[in-house]
CSV table of C-alpha atoms in Angstrom, one decimal:
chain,number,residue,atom,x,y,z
A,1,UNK,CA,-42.7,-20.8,28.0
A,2,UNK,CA,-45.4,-22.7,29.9
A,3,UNK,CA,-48.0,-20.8,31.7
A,4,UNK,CA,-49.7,-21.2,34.7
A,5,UNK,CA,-50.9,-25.2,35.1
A,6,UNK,CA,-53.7,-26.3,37.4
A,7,UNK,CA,-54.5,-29.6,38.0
A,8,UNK,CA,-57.0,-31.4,38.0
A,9,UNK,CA,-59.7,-30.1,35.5
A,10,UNK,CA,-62.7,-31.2,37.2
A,11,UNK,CA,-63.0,-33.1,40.5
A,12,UNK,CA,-66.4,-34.3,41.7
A,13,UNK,CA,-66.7,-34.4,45.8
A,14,UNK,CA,-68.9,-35.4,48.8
A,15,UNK,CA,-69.7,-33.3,51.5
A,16,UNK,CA,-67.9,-34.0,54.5
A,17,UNK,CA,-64.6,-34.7,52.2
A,18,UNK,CA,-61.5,-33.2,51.6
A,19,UNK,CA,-59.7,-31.5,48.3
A,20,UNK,CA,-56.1,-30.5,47.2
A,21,UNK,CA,-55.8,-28.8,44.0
A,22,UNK,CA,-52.9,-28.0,42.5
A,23,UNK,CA,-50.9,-25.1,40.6
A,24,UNK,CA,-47.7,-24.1,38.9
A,25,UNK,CA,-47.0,-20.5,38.0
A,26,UNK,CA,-45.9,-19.1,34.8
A,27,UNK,CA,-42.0,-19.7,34.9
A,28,UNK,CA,-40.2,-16.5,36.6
A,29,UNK,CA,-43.0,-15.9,38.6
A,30,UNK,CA,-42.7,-16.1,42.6
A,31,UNK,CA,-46.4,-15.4,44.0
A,32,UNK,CA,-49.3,-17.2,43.8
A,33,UNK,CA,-53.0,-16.3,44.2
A,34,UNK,CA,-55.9,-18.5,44.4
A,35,UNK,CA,-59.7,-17.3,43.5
A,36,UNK,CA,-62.7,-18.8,43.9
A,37,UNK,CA,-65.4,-18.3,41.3
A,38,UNK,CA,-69.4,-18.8,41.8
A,39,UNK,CA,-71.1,-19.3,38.6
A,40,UNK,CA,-72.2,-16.0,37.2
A,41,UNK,CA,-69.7,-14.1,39.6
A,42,UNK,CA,-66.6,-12.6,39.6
A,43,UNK,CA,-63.5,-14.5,41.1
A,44,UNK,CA,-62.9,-14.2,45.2
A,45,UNK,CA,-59.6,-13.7,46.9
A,46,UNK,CA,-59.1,-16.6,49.2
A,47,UNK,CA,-55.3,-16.2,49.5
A,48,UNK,CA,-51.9,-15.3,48.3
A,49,UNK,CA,-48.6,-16.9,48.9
A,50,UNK,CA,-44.9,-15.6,48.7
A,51,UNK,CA,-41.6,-17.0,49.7
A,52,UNK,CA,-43.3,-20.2,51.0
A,53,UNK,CA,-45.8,-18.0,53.4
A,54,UNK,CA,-49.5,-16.8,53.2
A,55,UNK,CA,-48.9,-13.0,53.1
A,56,UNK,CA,-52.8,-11.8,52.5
A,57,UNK,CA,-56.3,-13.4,53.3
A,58,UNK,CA,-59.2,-12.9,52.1
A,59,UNK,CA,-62.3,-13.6,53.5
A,60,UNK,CA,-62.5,-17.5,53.7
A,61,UNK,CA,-63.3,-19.6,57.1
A,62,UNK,CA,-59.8,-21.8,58.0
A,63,UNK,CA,-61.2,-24.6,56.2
A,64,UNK,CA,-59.4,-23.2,53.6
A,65,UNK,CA,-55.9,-23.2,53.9
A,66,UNK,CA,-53.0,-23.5,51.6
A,67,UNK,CA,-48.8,-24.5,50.5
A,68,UNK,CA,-46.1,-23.0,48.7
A,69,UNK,CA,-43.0,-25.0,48.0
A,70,UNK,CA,-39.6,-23.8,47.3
A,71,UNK,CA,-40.3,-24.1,43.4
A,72,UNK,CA,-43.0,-21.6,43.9
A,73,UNK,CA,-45.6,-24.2,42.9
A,74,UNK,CA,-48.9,-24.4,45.2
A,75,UNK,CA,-51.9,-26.3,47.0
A,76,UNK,CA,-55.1,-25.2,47.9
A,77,UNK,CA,-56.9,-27.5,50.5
A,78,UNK,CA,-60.4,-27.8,51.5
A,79,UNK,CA,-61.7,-29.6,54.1
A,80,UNK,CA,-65.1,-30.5,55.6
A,81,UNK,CA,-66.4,-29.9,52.3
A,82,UNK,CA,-70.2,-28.1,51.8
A,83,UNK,CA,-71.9,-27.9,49.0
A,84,UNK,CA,-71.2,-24.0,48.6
A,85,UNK,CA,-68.2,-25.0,47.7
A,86,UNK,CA,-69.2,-26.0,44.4
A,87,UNK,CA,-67.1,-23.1,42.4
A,88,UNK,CA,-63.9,-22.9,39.6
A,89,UNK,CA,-61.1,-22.5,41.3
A,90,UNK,CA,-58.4,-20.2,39.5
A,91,UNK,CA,-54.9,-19.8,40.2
A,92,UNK,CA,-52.9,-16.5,39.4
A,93,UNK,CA,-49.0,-16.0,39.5
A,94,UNK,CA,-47.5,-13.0,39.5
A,95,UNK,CA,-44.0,-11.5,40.2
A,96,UNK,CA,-43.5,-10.3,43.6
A,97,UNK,CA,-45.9,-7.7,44.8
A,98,UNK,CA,-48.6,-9.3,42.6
A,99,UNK,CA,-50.3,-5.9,42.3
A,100,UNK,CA,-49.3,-5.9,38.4
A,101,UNK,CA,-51.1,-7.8,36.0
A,102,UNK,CA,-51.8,-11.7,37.1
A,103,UNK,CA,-51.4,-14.8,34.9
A,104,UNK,CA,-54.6,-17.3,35.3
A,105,UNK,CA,-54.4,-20.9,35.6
A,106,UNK,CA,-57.5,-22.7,33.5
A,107,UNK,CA,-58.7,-23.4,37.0
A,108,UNK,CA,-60.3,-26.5,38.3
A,109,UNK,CA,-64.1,-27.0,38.4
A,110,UNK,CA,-64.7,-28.8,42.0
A,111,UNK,CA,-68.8,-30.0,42.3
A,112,UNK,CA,-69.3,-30.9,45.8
A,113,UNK,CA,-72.3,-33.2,45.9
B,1,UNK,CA,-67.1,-8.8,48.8
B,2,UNK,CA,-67.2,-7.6,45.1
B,3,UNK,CA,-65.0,-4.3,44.8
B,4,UNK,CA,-66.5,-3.1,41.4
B,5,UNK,CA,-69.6,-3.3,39.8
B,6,UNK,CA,-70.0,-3.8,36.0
B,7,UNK,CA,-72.4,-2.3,33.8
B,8,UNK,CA,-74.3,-3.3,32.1
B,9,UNK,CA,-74.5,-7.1,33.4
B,10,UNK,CA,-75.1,-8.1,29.6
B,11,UNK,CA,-74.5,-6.9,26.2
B,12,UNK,CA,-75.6,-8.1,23.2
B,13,UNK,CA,-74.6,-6.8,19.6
B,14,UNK,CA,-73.8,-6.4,16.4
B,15,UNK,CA,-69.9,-7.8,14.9
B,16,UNK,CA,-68.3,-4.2,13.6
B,17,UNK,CA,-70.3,-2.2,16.6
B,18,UNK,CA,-68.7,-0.7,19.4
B,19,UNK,CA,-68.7,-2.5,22.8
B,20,UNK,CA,-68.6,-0.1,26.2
B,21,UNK,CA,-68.6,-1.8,29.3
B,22,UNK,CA,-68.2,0.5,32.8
B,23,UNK,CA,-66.9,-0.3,36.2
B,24,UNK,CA,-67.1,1.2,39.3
B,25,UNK,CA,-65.6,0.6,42.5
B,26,UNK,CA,-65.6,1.7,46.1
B,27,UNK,CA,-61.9,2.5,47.7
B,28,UNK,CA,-58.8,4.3,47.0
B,29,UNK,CA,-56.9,2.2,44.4
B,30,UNK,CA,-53.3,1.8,42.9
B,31,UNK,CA,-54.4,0.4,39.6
B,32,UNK,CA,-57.5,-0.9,37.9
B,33,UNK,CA,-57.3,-3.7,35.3
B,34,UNK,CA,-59.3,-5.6,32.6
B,35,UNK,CA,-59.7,-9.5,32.6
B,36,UNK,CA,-61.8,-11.3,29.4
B,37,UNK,CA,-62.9,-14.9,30.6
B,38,UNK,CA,-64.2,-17.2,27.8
B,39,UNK,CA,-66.9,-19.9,28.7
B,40,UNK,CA,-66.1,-20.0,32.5
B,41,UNK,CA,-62.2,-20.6,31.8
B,42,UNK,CA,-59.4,-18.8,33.3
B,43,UNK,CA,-58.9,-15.0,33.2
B,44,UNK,CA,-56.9,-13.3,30.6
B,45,UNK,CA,-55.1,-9.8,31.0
B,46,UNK,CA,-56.3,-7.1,28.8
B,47,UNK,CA,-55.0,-3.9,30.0
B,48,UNK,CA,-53.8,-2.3,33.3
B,49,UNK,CA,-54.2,1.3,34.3
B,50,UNK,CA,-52.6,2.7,36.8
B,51,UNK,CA,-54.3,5.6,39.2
B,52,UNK,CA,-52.2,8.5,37.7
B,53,UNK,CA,-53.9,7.4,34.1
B,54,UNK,CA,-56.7,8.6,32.3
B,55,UNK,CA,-56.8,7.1,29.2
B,56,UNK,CA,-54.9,3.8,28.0
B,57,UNK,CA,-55.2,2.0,24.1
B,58,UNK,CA,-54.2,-1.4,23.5
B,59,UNK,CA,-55.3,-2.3,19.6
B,60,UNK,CA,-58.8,-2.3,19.5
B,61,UNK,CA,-59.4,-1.4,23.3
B,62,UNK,CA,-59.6,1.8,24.7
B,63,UNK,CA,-59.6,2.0,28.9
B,64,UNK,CA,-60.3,5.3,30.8
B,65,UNK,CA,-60.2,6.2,34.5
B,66,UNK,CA,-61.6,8.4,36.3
B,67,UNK,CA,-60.9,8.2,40.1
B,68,UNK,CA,-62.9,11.7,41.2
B,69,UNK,CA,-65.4,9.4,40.4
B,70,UNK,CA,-64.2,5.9,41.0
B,71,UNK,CA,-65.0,5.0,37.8
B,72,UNK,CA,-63.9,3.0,35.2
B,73,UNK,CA,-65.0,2.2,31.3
B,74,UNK,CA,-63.5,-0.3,28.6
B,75,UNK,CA,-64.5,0.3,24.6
B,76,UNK,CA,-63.9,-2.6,22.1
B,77,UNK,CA,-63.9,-1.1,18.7
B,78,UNK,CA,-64.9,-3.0,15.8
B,79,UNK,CA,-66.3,-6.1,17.8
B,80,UNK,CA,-65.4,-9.5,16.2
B,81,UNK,CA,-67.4,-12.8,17.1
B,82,UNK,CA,-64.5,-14.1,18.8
B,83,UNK,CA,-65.1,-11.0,21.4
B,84,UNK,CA,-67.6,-12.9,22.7
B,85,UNK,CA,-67.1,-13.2,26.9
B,86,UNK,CA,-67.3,-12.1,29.9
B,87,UNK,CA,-65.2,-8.9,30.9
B,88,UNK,CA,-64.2,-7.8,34.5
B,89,UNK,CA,-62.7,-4.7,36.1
B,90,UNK,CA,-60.6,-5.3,39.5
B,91,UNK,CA,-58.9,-3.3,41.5
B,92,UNK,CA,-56.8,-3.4,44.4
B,93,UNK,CA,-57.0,-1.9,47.9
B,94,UNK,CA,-54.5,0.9,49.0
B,95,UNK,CA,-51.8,-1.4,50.2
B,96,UNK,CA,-52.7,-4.6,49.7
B,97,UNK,CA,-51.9,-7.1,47.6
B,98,UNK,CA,-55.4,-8.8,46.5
B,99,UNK,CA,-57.2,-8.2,43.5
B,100,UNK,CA,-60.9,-7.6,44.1
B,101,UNK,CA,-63.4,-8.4,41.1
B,102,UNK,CA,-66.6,-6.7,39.6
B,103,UNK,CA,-69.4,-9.4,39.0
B,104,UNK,CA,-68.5,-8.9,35.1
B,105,UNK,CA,-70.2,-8.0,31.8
B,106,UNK,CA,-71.5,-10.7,29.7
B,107,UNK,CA,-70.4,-9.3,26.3
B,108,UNK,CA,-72.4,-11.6,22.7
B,109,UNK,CA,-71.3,-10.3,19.5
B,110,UNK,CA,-73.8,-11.6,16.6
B,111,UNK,CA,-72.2,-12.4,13.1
């Protein structure tokens, strides 16, 4: 039973360019989440995605915006990238309401530069 | 915004000693749960209290919950090496469906 996937590990980026990353839940799960995490902090909502549509925000400017295809699988995209973006980005799926326990992707380390 | 806040933000001790960690968070919540992250990797699931909860075991942890006080604290019994992590508390807002993080503890275990 494969887990969550997230690819790639580690992307190194200039400012001013622009970042997909990739995940796949844990098979049977439906909802994705996607965190971003400062070194030395706790992960940050950025957003959640069920039945192909972003159903909660969190508190990220619209350069940040995101996909869910019909196999539940997901992007997170960046754009005009800053160098406060420099963060692990984790991926969580979950079953439906997502409020029950999450499964976490490795994440991918993004440097901006 | 961080939802909980860990205490203490480090913890260093001795393998076989007991390990308490506490969280505490602002707003009216449906469950609290307990990640471990190794070396800046991705979260794993420890243990999930719900609101109506006070105490919860899993093996060597122990969770309690007290929501008079919005508090929260994890105990790891007879800490191994491989305890060795970070440990955060999140929660999730009354009707919503995001998971809100503490800034973690930074637990070392010494052999």
């Amino acid at each position: 039973d494969a887990g969550v996937t997230q690819s790639p590990t580690h992307l190194i980026k200039t400012r001013g360019q622009q970042v997909t990353l990739r995940c796949s839940p844990k098979s049977g799960h439906d909802t994705v989440s996607w965190y971003q995490q400062a070194l030395g902090q706790g992960p940050q909502f950025i957003f959640q995605y069920y039945e192909e549509e972003e159903r909660q925000r969190g508190n990220f400017p619209d350069r940040f915006s995101g996909h869910q295809f019909p196999n539940y699988s997901s992007e997170l995209n960046v754009n005009a990238l800053l160098l406060g973006d420099s963060a692990l980005y984790l991926c969580a799926s979950s079953y439906r309401t997502g409020l029950m326990e999450q499964y976490f992707g490795p994440g991918t380390r993004l440097t901006v530069t | 915004s961080q939802q909980g806040e860990e205490d203490p933000q480090a913890l260093s001790i001795q393998e076989g000693e007991n390990a308490t960690m506490n969280c505490s968070y602002k707003t009216s919540i449906n469950n609290l749960q307990w990640y471990r992250q190794n070396s800046g990797r991705g979260l794993v699931h420890l243990i999930l209290i719900r609101s109506n909860e006070r105490e919860k075991h899993s093996g060597r942890l122990r969770v309690t919950l007290d929501t008079s006080k919005k508090s929260s604290s994890l105990l790891i019994t007879a800490s191994r090496a491989a305890d060795t992590a970070s440990y955060f508390c999140a929660t999730d807002e009354d009707s919503s469906y995001k998971l809100i993080f503490g800034s973690g503890t930074r637990l070392l275990v010494r052999p």
